[in-house]
Coordinates of N, CA and C in Angstrom, one line a residue:
Chain A
X1 N 0.8 -1.2 0.0 CA 0.0 0.0 0.0 C 0.9 1.2 0.0
X2 N 0.3 2.3 -0.4 CA 1.1 3.6 -0.5 C 1.4 4.1 0.9
X3 N 2.7 4.6 1.0 CA 3.1 5.2 2.2 C 3.7 6.5 1.9
X4 N 3.6 7.5 2.7 CA 4.1 8.8 2.6 C 5.2 9.0 3.7
X5 N 6.4 9.3 3.3 CA 7.5 9.5 4.3 C 8.0 10.9 4.3
X6 N 8.1 11.4 5.4 CA 8.7 12.8 5.6 C 9.7 12.7 6.7
X7 N 10.7 13.6 6.6 CA 11.7 13.6 7.6 C 11.1 14.1 8.9
X8 N 11.2 13.2 9.9 CA 10.5 13.5 11.2 C 11.4 14.4 12.1
X9 N 12.6 14.6 11.7 CA 13.5 15.5 12.5 C 13.0 16.9 12.2
X10 N 13.1 17.8 13.2 CA 12.7 19.2 13.0 C 13.8 19.9 12.2
X11 N 13.3 20.8 11.4 CA 14.2 21.6 10.5 C 14.2 23.0 11.1
X12 N 15.5 23.4 11.5 CA 15.7 24.8 12.1 C 16.4 25.6 11.1
X13 N 15.9 26.8 10.8 CA 16.6 27.7 9.9 C 16.5 29.1 10.4
X14 N 17.3 29.9 9.8 CA 17.3 31.4 10.2 C 16.3 32.1 9.3
X15 N 15.7 33.1 9.9 CA 14.8 34.0 9.2 C 15.4 34.5 7.9
X16 N 14.6 34.5 6.8 CA 15.1 35.0 5.5 C 15.6 33.9 4.6
X17 N 16.0 32.8 5.2 CA 16.5 31.7 4.4 C 15.4 30.9 3.8
X18 N 15.7 30.0 2.8 CA 14.7 29.1 2.2 C 14.7 27.8 2.9
X19 N 13.5 27.4 3.3 CA 13.3 26.1 3.9 C 12.9 25.1 2.8
X20 N 13.5 23.9 2.9 CA 13.1 22.9 1.9 C 12.7 21.6 2.7
X21 N 11.5 21.2 2.5 CA 11.0 20.0 3.1 C 10.8 18.9 2.1
X22 N 11.0 17.6 2.5 CA 11.0 16.5 1.5 C 9.8 15.6 1.9
X23 N 9.2 15.1 0.8 CA 8.2 14.1 0.9 C 8.4 13.0 -0.1
X24 N 8.5 11.8 0.4 CA 8.7 10.6 -0.5 C 7.6 9.7 -0.4
X25 N 7.2 9.1 -1.6 CA 6.1 8.1 -1.6 C 6.7 6.8 -2.0
X26 N 6.2 5.7 -1.6 CA 6.9 4.4 -1.7 C 6.4 3.6 -2.8
X27 N 5.2 3.8 -3.3 CA 4.6 2.9 -4.3 C 4.3 3.5 -5.6
X28 N 3.1 3.4 -6.1 CA 2.8 4.0 -7.4 C 2.8 5.5 -7.3
X29 N 2.9 6.1 -8.5 CA 2.9 7.6 -8.5 C 1.5 8.1 -8.4
X30 N 1.2 8.9 -7.3 CA -0.1 9.3 -7.1 C -0.5 10.4 -8.1
X31 N -1.8 10.5 -8.3 CA -2.3 11.5 -9.3 C -2.0 12.9 -8.8
X32 N -1.9 13.1 -7.5 CA -1.5 14.4 -7.0 C -1.0 14.3 -5.6
X33 N -0.3 15.3 -5.2 CA 0.1 15.4 -3.8 C -0.4 16.7 -3.2
X34 N -0.7 16.7 -2.0 CA -1.2 17.9 -1.3 C -0.2 18.2 -0.1
X35 N -0.1 19.5 0.1 CA 0.7 19.9 1.3 C -0.2 20.7 2.2
X36 N -0.1 20.4 3.5 CA -0.9 21.1 4.5 C 0.1 21.7 5.6
X37 N -0.4 22.7 6.3 CA 0.3 23.3 7.4 C -0.6 22.9 8.6
X38 N 0.1 22.5 9.7 CA -0.6 22.2 11.0 C 0.1 22.9 12.1
X39 N -0.6 23.7 12.8 CA -0.1 24.4 14.0 C -0.6 23.5 15.2
X40 N 0.2 23.6 16.4 CA -0.1 22.8 17.5 C -1.6 22.9 18.0
X41 N -2.2 21.7 18.1 CA -3.6 21.7 18.6 C -4.6 22.1 17.6
X42 N -4.2 22.3 16.3 CA -5.1 22.8 15.3 C -5.2 21.7 14.2
X43 N -6.3 21.9 13.3 CA -6.4 21.0 12.2 C -5.5 21.4 11.0
X44 N -5.2 20.5 10.1 CA -4.4 20.8 9.0 C -5.1 21.9 8.1
X45 N -4.3 22.8 7.5 CA -4.7 23.8 6.6 C -4.1 23.6 5.3
X46 N -5.0 23.5 4.3 CA -4.5 23.2 2.9 C -3.7 24.4 2.4
X47 N -2.5 24.0 1.8 CA -1.6 25.0 1.2 C -1.6 24.9 -0.3
X48 N -1.2 23.7 -0.8 CA -0.9 23.6 -2.3 C -1.2 22.2 -2.7
X49 N -1.7 22.0 -3.9 CA -1.8 20.7 -4.6 C -1.0 20.7 -5.8
X50 N -0.3 19.7 -6.1 CA 0.4 19.5 -7.4 C 0.1 18.2 -8.0
X51 N -0.2 18.3 -9.3 CA -0.6 17.1 -10.0 C 0.6 16.3 -10.6
X52 N 0.4 15.1 -10.9 CA 1.4 14.2 -11.4 C 2.1 14.8 -12.7
X53 N 1.3 15.5 -13.5 CA 1.9 16.0 -14.8 C 2.4 17.5 -14.6
X54 N 2.4 17.9 -13.4 CA 3.0 19.3 -13.1 C 4.4 19.1 -12.4
X55 N 5.3 19.8 -12.9 CA 6.7 19.7 -12.3 C 6.8 20.6 -11.1
X56 N 6.1 21.7 -11.2 CA 6.3 22.8 -10.2 C 5.0 23.6 -10.0
X57 N 4.7 24.0 -8.8 CA 3.6 24.8 -8.6 C 4.0 25.9 -7.5
X58 N 3.6 27.1 -7.8 CA 3.9 28.2 -6.9 C 2.7 28.9 -6.3
X59 N 2.9 29.4 -5.1 CA 1.9 30.3 -4.5 C 2.6 31.2 -3.5
X60 N 2.7 32.4 -3.9 CA 3.4 33.4 -3.1 C 4.8 33.0 -2.8
X61 N 5.1 32.8 -1.5 CA 6.5 32.4 -1.1 C 6.7 30.8 -1.1
X62 N 5.6 30.1 -1.5 CA 5.7 28.7 -1.5 C 5.9 28.1 -2.9
X63 N 6.7 27.0 -2.9 CA 6.9 26.3 -4.2 C 6.9 24.8 -3.9
X64 N 6.2 24.1 -4.7 CA 6.2 22.6 -4.6 C 6.6 22.0 -5.9
X65 N 7.5 21.0 -5.8 CA 7.9 20.2 -7.0 C 7.4 18.8 -6.9
X66 N 7.3 18.1 -8.0 CA 6.9 16.7 -8.1 C 7.8 16.0 -9.0
X67 N 8.6 15.1 -8.5 CA 9.5 14.3 -9.4 C 9.1 12.8 -9.3
X68 N 8.4 12.4 -10.4 CA 7.9 11.0 -10.4 C 9.0 10.0 -10.5
X69 N 10.2 10.4 -11.1 CA 11.3 9.5 -11.2 C 11.9 9.2 -9.8
X70 N 12.0 10.2 -9.0 CA 12.6 10.1 -7.6 C 11.5 9.7 -6.6
X71 N 10.2 9.7 -7.1 CA 9.1 9.5 -6.1 C 9.1 10.5 -5.0
X72 N 9.3 11.7 -5.3 CA 9.5 12.7 -4.3 C 8.8 14.0 -4.7
X73 N 8.4 14.7 -3.6 CA 8.0 16.1 -3.7 C 8.8 16.9 -2.8
X74 N 9.2 18.1 -3.2 CA 9.9 19.1 -2.4 C 9.0 20.3 -2.1
X75 N 9.0 20.8 -0.9 CA 8.2 21.9 -0.5 C 9.2 23.0 -0.1
X76 N 9.1 24.2 -0.7 CA 10.0 25.2 -0.4 C 9.3 26.4 0.1
X77 N 9.8 27.1 1.2 CA 9.3 28.4 1.6 C 10.5 29.3 1.5
X78 N 10.4 30.3 0.6 CA 11.4 31.3 0.4 C 11.2 32.5 1.4
X79 N 12.3 33.1 1.7 CA 12.3 34.3 2.6 C 11.5 33.9 3.9
X80 N 11.9 32.9 4.5 CA 11.1 32.3 5.6 C 11.0 33.4 6.8
X81 N 9.9 33.2 7.5 CA 9.6 34.1 8.6 C 9.3 33.3 9.9
X82 N 9.5 33.9 11.1 CA 9.1 33.1 12.3 C 7.7 32.6 12.2
X83 N 6.8 33.3 11.6 CA 5.4 32.9 11.5 C 5.2 31.7 10.6
X84 N 6.2 31.3 9.9 CA 6.1 30.1 9.1 C 6.4 28.8 10.0
X85 N 6.8 29.0 11.2 CA 7.1 27.9 12.1 C 5.8 27.1 12.3
X86 N 5.8 25.8 12.0 CA 4.7 24.9 12.1 C 5.1 23.6 11.6
X87 N 4.2 22.6 11.6 CA 4.4 21.3 11.1 C 3.8 21.2 9.7
X88 N 4.5 20.7 8.7 CA 4.0 20.7 7.3 C 3.8 19.2 7.0
X89 N 2.6 19.0 6.5 CA 2.2 17.6 6.2 C 2.1 17.4 4.7
X90 N 2.6 16.3 4.2 CA 2.4 15.9 2.8 C 1.3 14.8 2.8
X91 N 0.5 14.8 1.8 CA -0.6 13.8 1.7 C -1.0 13.5 0.3
X92 N -1.6 12.4 0.1 CA -2.2 12.0 -1.2 C -3.3 11.1 -0.9
X93 N -4.1 10.8 -2.0 CA -5.2 9.8 -1.9 C -4.6 8.4 -1.9
X94 N -5.3 7.5 -1.4 CA -4.9 6.1 -1.3 C -5.3 5.3 -2.4
X95 N -4.4 4.8 -3.2 CA -4.7 3.9 -4.3 C -5.6 4.5 -5.3
X96 N -6.5 3.7 -5.8 CA -7.5 4.2 -6.8 C -8.8 4.7 -6.1
X97 N -8.7 4.9 -4.8 CA -9.8 5.3 -4.1 C -10.5 6.5 -4.7
X98 N -11.7 6.4 -4.9 CA -12.5 7.6 -5.4 C -13.3 8.2 -4.3
X99 N -12.9 7.9 -3.0 CA -13.7 8.3 -1.9 C -13.1 9.5 -1.2
X100 N -12.0 9.9 -1.7 CA -11.3 11.1 -1.1 C -10.5 10.8 0.1
X101 N -10.3 9.5 0.4 CA -9.4 9.1 1.5 C -8.0 9.7 1.3
X102 N -7.5 10.4 2.3 CA -6.1 10.9 2.3 C -5.3 10.1 3.2
X103 N -4.0 9.9 2.8 CA -3.0 9.3 3.7 C -2.0 10.4 3.9
X104 N -1.5 10.5 5.1 CA -0.6 11.6 5.5 C 0.8 11.1 5.9
X105 N 1.8 11.9 5.7 CA 3.1 11.6 6.2 C 3.1 12.1 7.7
X106 N 4.2 11.8 8.3 CA 4.4 12.1 9.7 C 4.4 13.6 10.0
X107 N 4.9 14.3 8.9 CA 5.0 15.8 9.0 C 6.4 16.2 9.4
X108 N 6.9 17.3 9.0 CA 8.2 17.9 9.3 C 7.9 19.2 10.0
X109 N 8.5 19.3 11.2 CA 8.3 20.6 12.0 C 9.4 21.5 11.6
X110 N 9.0 22.7 11.2 CA 9.9 23.8 10.8 C 9.9 24.8 11.9
X111 N 11.1 25.2 12.3 CA 11.3 26.3 13.2 C 12.1 27.3 12.6
X112 N 11.6 28.5 12.4 CA 12.3 29.7 11.8 C 12.7 30.6 12.9
X113 N 14.0 30.8 13.1 CA 14.5 31.6 14.2 C 14.8 33.1 13.7
X114 N 14.4 34.1 14.5 CA 14.6 35.4 14.1 C 16.1 35.8 14.1
Chain B
X1 N -13.9 33.6 5.0 CA -13.7 32.3 4.3 C -14.4 31.2 5.0
X2 N -15.1 30.3 4.3 CA -15.9 29.3 4.9 C -15.1 28.4 5.8
X3 N -15.7 27.9 6.9 CA -15.0 27.1 7.8 C -15.8 25.8 8.1
X4 N -15.0 24.8 8.6 CA -15.6 23.6 9.1 C -15.6 23.8 10.6
X5 N -16.8 23.7 11.3 CA -16.9 24.0 12.7 C -17.1 22.7 13.5
X6 N -16.3 22.5 14.5 CA -16.4 21.3 15.3 C -16.7 21.7 16.8
X7 N -17.5 20.9 17.4 CA -17.8 21.0 18.8 C -18.0 19.7 19.5
X8 N -17.6 19.6 20.7 CA -16.9 20.6 21.5 C -15.4 20.6 21.1
X9 N -14.7 21.6 21.6 CA -13.3 21.6 21.3 C -12.5 20.6 22.2
X10 N -13.0 20.3 23.3 CA -12.4 19.4 24.2 C -13.5 18.6 25.0
X11 N -13.3 17.3 25.0 CA -14.3 16.4 25.6 C -13.6 15.4 26.5
X12 N -13.9 15.4 27.8 CA -13.4 14.4 28.7 C -14.5 13.4 29.0
X13 N -14.2 12.1 28.9 CA -15.2 11.1 29.2 C -14.7 10.0 29.9
X14 N -15.5 9.3 30.7 CA -15.1 8.1 31.4 C -15.1 6.9 30.4
X15 N -14.1 6.0 30.6 CA -14.0 4.8 29.9 C -15.3 4.1 29.9
X16 N -15.7 3.6 28.7 CA -17.0 2.9 28.6 C -18.2 3.7 28.3
X17 N -18.0 5.0 28.4 CA -19.1 5.9 28.0 C -19.2 6.2 26.5
X18 N -20.3 6.7 26.1 CA -20.5 7.1 24.7 C -20.3 8.5 24.5
X19 N -19.6 8.9 23.4 CA -19.5 10.3 23.0 C -19.9 10.6 21.6
X20 N -20.4 11.8 21.4 CA -20.8 12.3 20.1 C -20.0 13.5 19.8
X21 N -19.3 13.5 18.7 CA -18.5 14.6 18.2 C -19.3 15.2 17.0
X22 N -19.4 16.5 17.1 CA -20.2 17.2 16.1 C -19.4 18.1 15.2
X23 N -19.9 18.2 13.9 CA -19.2 18.9 12.9 C -20.3 19.6 12.0
X24 N -20.0 20.8 11.6 CA -20.8 21.5 10.6 C -19.9 21.7 9.4
X25 N -20.0 20.9 8.3 CA -19.1 21.1 7.2 C -19.5 22.4 6.4
X26 N -18.7 22.7 5.4 CA -19.0 23.8 4.5 C -20.2 23.5 3.7
X27 N -21.1 24.5 3.6 CA -22.5 24.2 3.1 C -22.5 23.6 1.7
X28 N -21.7 24.0 0.8 CA -21.8 23.5 -0.6 C -20.9 22.3 -0.8
X29 N -20.3 21.8 0.2 CA -19.4 20.6 0.1 C -20.3 19.3 0.1
X30 N -19.9 18.3 -0.6 CA -20.6 17.1 -0.7 C -20.0 15.9 0.0
X31 N -18.7 16.0 0.2 CA -18.0 14.9 0.8 C -17.5 15.2 2.2
X32 N -17.7 14.3 3.1 CA -17.4 14.6 4.5 C -16.5 13.5 5.1
X33 N -15.6 13.8 6.0 CA -14.6 12.9 6.5 C -14.4 13.1 8.0
X34 N -14.0 12.0 8.6 CA -13.4 12.1 10.0 C -12.0 11.5 9.9
X35 N -11.1 12.2 10.6 CA -9.8 11.8 10.7 C -9.5 11.9 12.2
X36 N -8.4 11.1 12.7 CA -8.0 11.3 14.0 C -6.5 11.4 14.1
X37 N -6.0 12.0 15.1 CA -4.5 12.1 15.3 C -4.2 11.9 16.8
X38 N -3.6 10.7 17.1 CA -3.1 10.4 18.4 C -1.9 11.3 18.6
X39 N -1.7 11.8 19.8 CA -0.6 12.7 20.1 C 0.7 12.2 19.6
X40 N 1.4 13.0 18.8 CA 2.7 12.7 18.3 C 2.7 11.8 17.1
X41 N 1.5 11.4 16.6 CA 1.4 10.5 15.5 C 0.8 11.1 14.2
X42 N 0.7 10.3 13.2 CA 0.1 10.8 11.9 C -1.3 11.1 12.0
X43 N -1.8 11.9 11.1 CA -3.2 12.1 10.9 C -3.7 10.8 10.2
X44 N -4.7 10.2 10.8 CA -5.2 8.9 10.2 C -6.7 9.0 9.7
X45 N -6.9 8.4 8.6 CA -8.3 8.4 8.0 C -9.2 7.5 8.8
X46 N -10.4 7.9 9.1 CA -11.4 7.0 9.7 C -12.5 6.6 8.8
X47 N -13.1 7.6 8.2 CA -14.3 7.3 7.4 C -14.6 8.5 6.4
X48 N -15.1 8.1 5.2 CA -15.6 9.2 4.3 C -17.1 8.9 4.1
X49 N -17.8 10.0 3.8 CA -19.3 9.9 3.8 C -19.8 10.8 2.6
X50 N -20.6 10.2 1.8 CA -21.1 10.9 0.6 C -22.5 10.4 0.3
X51 N -23.4 11.3 0.0 CA -24.8 10.9 -0.4 C -25.4 10.1 0.7
X52 N -25.2 10.6 1.9 CA -25.9 10.0 3.1 C -25.5 8.5 3.4
X53 N -24.3 8.1 2.9 CA -23.8 6.8 3.3 C -22.3 6.8 3.3
X54 N -21.8 5.8 4.1 CA -20.3 5.7 4.2 C -19.8 5.2 2.8
X55 N -18.8 5.9 2.3 CA -18.2 5.5 1.0 C -16.9 4.7 1.2
X56 N -16.2 4.9 2.3 CA -15.1 4.1 2.7 C -14.8 4.3 4.2
X57 N -14.3 3.2 4.8 CA -13.9 3.3 6.2 C -12.6 2.6 6.4
X58 N -11.8 3.0 7.4 CA -10.6 2.3 7.7 C -10.8 1.2 8.7
X59 N -9.7 0.4 8.9 CA -9.7 -0.7 9.9 C -10.0 -0.2 11.3
X60 N -9.7 1.1 11.5 CA -9.9 1.6 12.8 C -11.4 1.8 13.1
X61 N -12.1 2.1 12.0 CA -13.6 2.4 12.1 C -14.3 1.1 12.2
X62 N -14.3 0.5 13.4 CA -15.1 -0.7 13.6 C -16.5 -0.5 14.2
X63 N -17.1 -1.5 14.7 CA -18.5 -1.3 15.2 C -18.7 -0.4 16.3
X64 N -17.6 0.0 16.9 CA -17.6 1.0 18.0 C -18.0 2.4 17.5
X65 N -17.7 2.6 16.2 CA -17.9 3.9 15.6 C -19.1 4.0 14.7
X66 N -19.7 5.1 14.6 CA -20.8 5.3 13.6 C -20.8 6.8 13.2
X67 N -21.3 7.1 12.0 CA -21.4 8.5 11.6 C -22.8 8.7 11.1
X68 N -23.2 10.0 11.2 CA -24.6 10.3 10.8 C -24.6 11.7 10.3
X69 N -25.5 12.0 9.4 CA -25.8 13.3 9.0 C -27.3 13.5 9.2
X70 N -27.6 13.9 10.5 CA -29.0 13.9 10.9 C -29.9 15.0 10.3
X71 N -29.2 16.0 9.8 CA -30.0 17.1 9.1 C -29.1 17.6 8.0
X72 N -29.5 18.7 7.4 CA -28.8 19.2 6.2 C -27.4 19.9 6.5
X73 N -27.1 20.0 7.9 CA -25.9 20.8 8.2 C -24.9 20.0 9.1
X74 N -25.4 19.2 10.0 CA -24.5 18.5 10.9 C -24.0 17.2 10.4
X75 N -22.8 16.9 10.9 CA -22.2 15.6 10.6 C -21.6 15.1 11.9
X76 N -22.0 13.9 12.4 CA -21.6 13.5 13.7 C -20.8 12.2 13.6
X77 N -19.9 12.1 14.6 CA -19.2 10.8 14.8 C -19.5 10.4 16.2
X78 N -20.1 9.2 16.3 CA -20.4 8.6 17.6 C -19.4 7.5 17.9
X79 N -18.9 7.5 19.2 CA -18.0 6.5 19.6 C -18.6 5.8 20.8
X80 N -18.9 4.6 20.7 CA -19.6 3.9 21.8 C -18.5 3.2 22.7
X81 N -18.9 3.1 23.9 CA -18.0 2.3 24.9 C -16.5 2.7 24.7
X82 N -16.2 4.0 25.0 CA -14.9 4.5 24.7 C -13.8 3.8 25.5
X83 N -12.7 3.7 24.9 CA -11.5 3.1 25.5 C -10.4 4.1 25.7
X84 N -9.5 3.8 26.5 CA -8.4 4.7 26.7 C -7.6 5.1 25.4
X85 N -7.5 4.1 24.6 CA -6.8 4.3 23.3 C -7.5 5.1 22.3
X86 N -8.8 5.5 22.6 CA -9.5 6.4 21.7 C -9.2 7.9 22.0
X87 N -8.4 8.1 23.0 CA -7.9 9.5 23.3 C -7.1 10.0 22.1
X88 N -7.5 11.1 21.5 CA -6.9 11.6 20.3 C -7.6 12.9 20.0
X89 N -7.0 13.6 19.0 CA -7.7 14.7 18.3 C -8.5 14.2 17.2
X90 N -9.8 14.5 17.1 CA -10.6 14.1 16.0 C -10.9 15.3 15.1
X91 N -10.6 15.1 13.8 CA -10.8 16.2 12.9 C -11.9 15.8 11.9
X92 N -12.8 16.7 11.7 CA -13.8 16.6 10.6 C -13.3 17.4 9.4
X93 N -13.5 16.9 8.2 CA -13.1 17.6 7.0 C -14.2 17.5 6.0
X94 N -14.2 18.5 5.0 CA -15.2 18.4 3.9 C -14.5 18.8 2.7
X95 N -15.0 18.4 1.5 CA -14.5 18.8 0.2 C -15.6 18.9 -0.8
X96 N -15.4 19.6 -1.8 CA -16.4 19.8 -2.9 C -16.6 18.5 -3.6
X97 N -15.5 17.8 -3.8 CA -15.5 16.5 -4.5 C -14.5 15.6 -4.0
X98 N -14.5 14.4 -4.4 CA -13.5 13.4 -3.9 C -12.2 13.6 -4.7
X99 N -12.2 14.4 -5.7 CA -11.0 14.7 -6.5 C -10.5 16.1 -6.2
X100 N -10.8 16.6 -5.1 CA -10.3 17.9 -4.5 C -10.0 19.0 -5.4
X101 N -9.7 18.9 -6.6 CA -9.3 20.0 -7.5 C -8.2 20.8 -6.9
X102 N -8.3 22.1 -6.9 CA -7.2 22.9 -6.4 C -7.5 23.4 -5.0
X103 N -8.6 23.0 -4.5 CA -9.0 23.5 -3.2 C -8.7 22.7 -2.0
X104 N -8.2 21.5 -2.2 CA -7.9 20.6 -1.1 C -9.1 20.3 -0.3
X105 N -8.8 19.9 0.9 CA -9.8 19.6 1.9 C -9.8 20.7 3.0
X106 N -11.0 21.0 3.5 CA -11.0 21.9 4.6 C -11.3 21.2 5.9
X107 N -10.3 21.3 6.8 CA -10.4 20.6 8.1 C -10.9 21.6 9.2
X108 N -11.6 21.0 10.2 CA -12.0 21.8 11.3 C -10.8 21.8 12.3
X109 N -11.1 22.6 13.4 CA -10.0 22.7 14.4 C -9.9 21.5 15.3
X110 N -10.8 20.6 15.2 CA -10.7 19.4 16.0 C -11.4 19.4 17.3
X111 N -11.7 18.2 17.8 CA -12.1 17.9 19.1 C -11.1 17.1 19.8
X112 N -10.6 17.5 20.9 CA -9.6 16.7 21.7 C -10.4 15.8 22.6
X113 N -10.4 14.6 22.4 CA -11.1 13.6 23.2 C -10.1 13.0 24.2
X114 N -10.4 13.1 25.5 CA -9.6 12.4 26.5 C -10.5 11.4 27.2
X115 N -10.1 10.2 27.2 CA -10.8 9.1 27.9 C -10.0 8.8 29.2
X116 N -10.7 8.8 30.3 CA -10.1 8.6 31.6 C -10.7 7.4 32.3

């Protein structure tokens, strides 16, 4: 079955730098990947979706890439700010499910220091 | 911006008791979901609901759990005979379609269930 793997170690960077988070999937290439932000004690908040046939997607300071050869998606935050500190979750639908079931990675916690 | 509303935000219950977690999805959304997150662990799928019936459920969603859409706005998760291991954050989510498009899923802020 499909698994989503994210680096469970926290990522600490200095304000203004670019944060890069990695998401790897283990099985078939999903039709799309989604990235969410989760703050402590809160629900995930949708950020970006990238489709299998898209190499890159941008939204303001966020950029997501999708490499089907490496089975990997990278999530970049440029000009990072302390307010970007949160846990970032990678997710996709499970198999050929048409029911909208999402599977999530463990999430990577980003800490941006001023 | 439309929100998914969950109540209560925190529920403490005695082991063996029944709890009902409530959700008001976004009004024009057709697909509804429950997920849970045990402290420090992944967000896990429990159940999806469409057209007034369960469309998919996980292994976690056994006979102890049930969902209902009693009226046009509420979506509830009932947990019967709660166990200590049911303690978790429970998130309700909704989406326009099962294929999300560009909008992803909208999650509520969650109900923290503590079973003592």
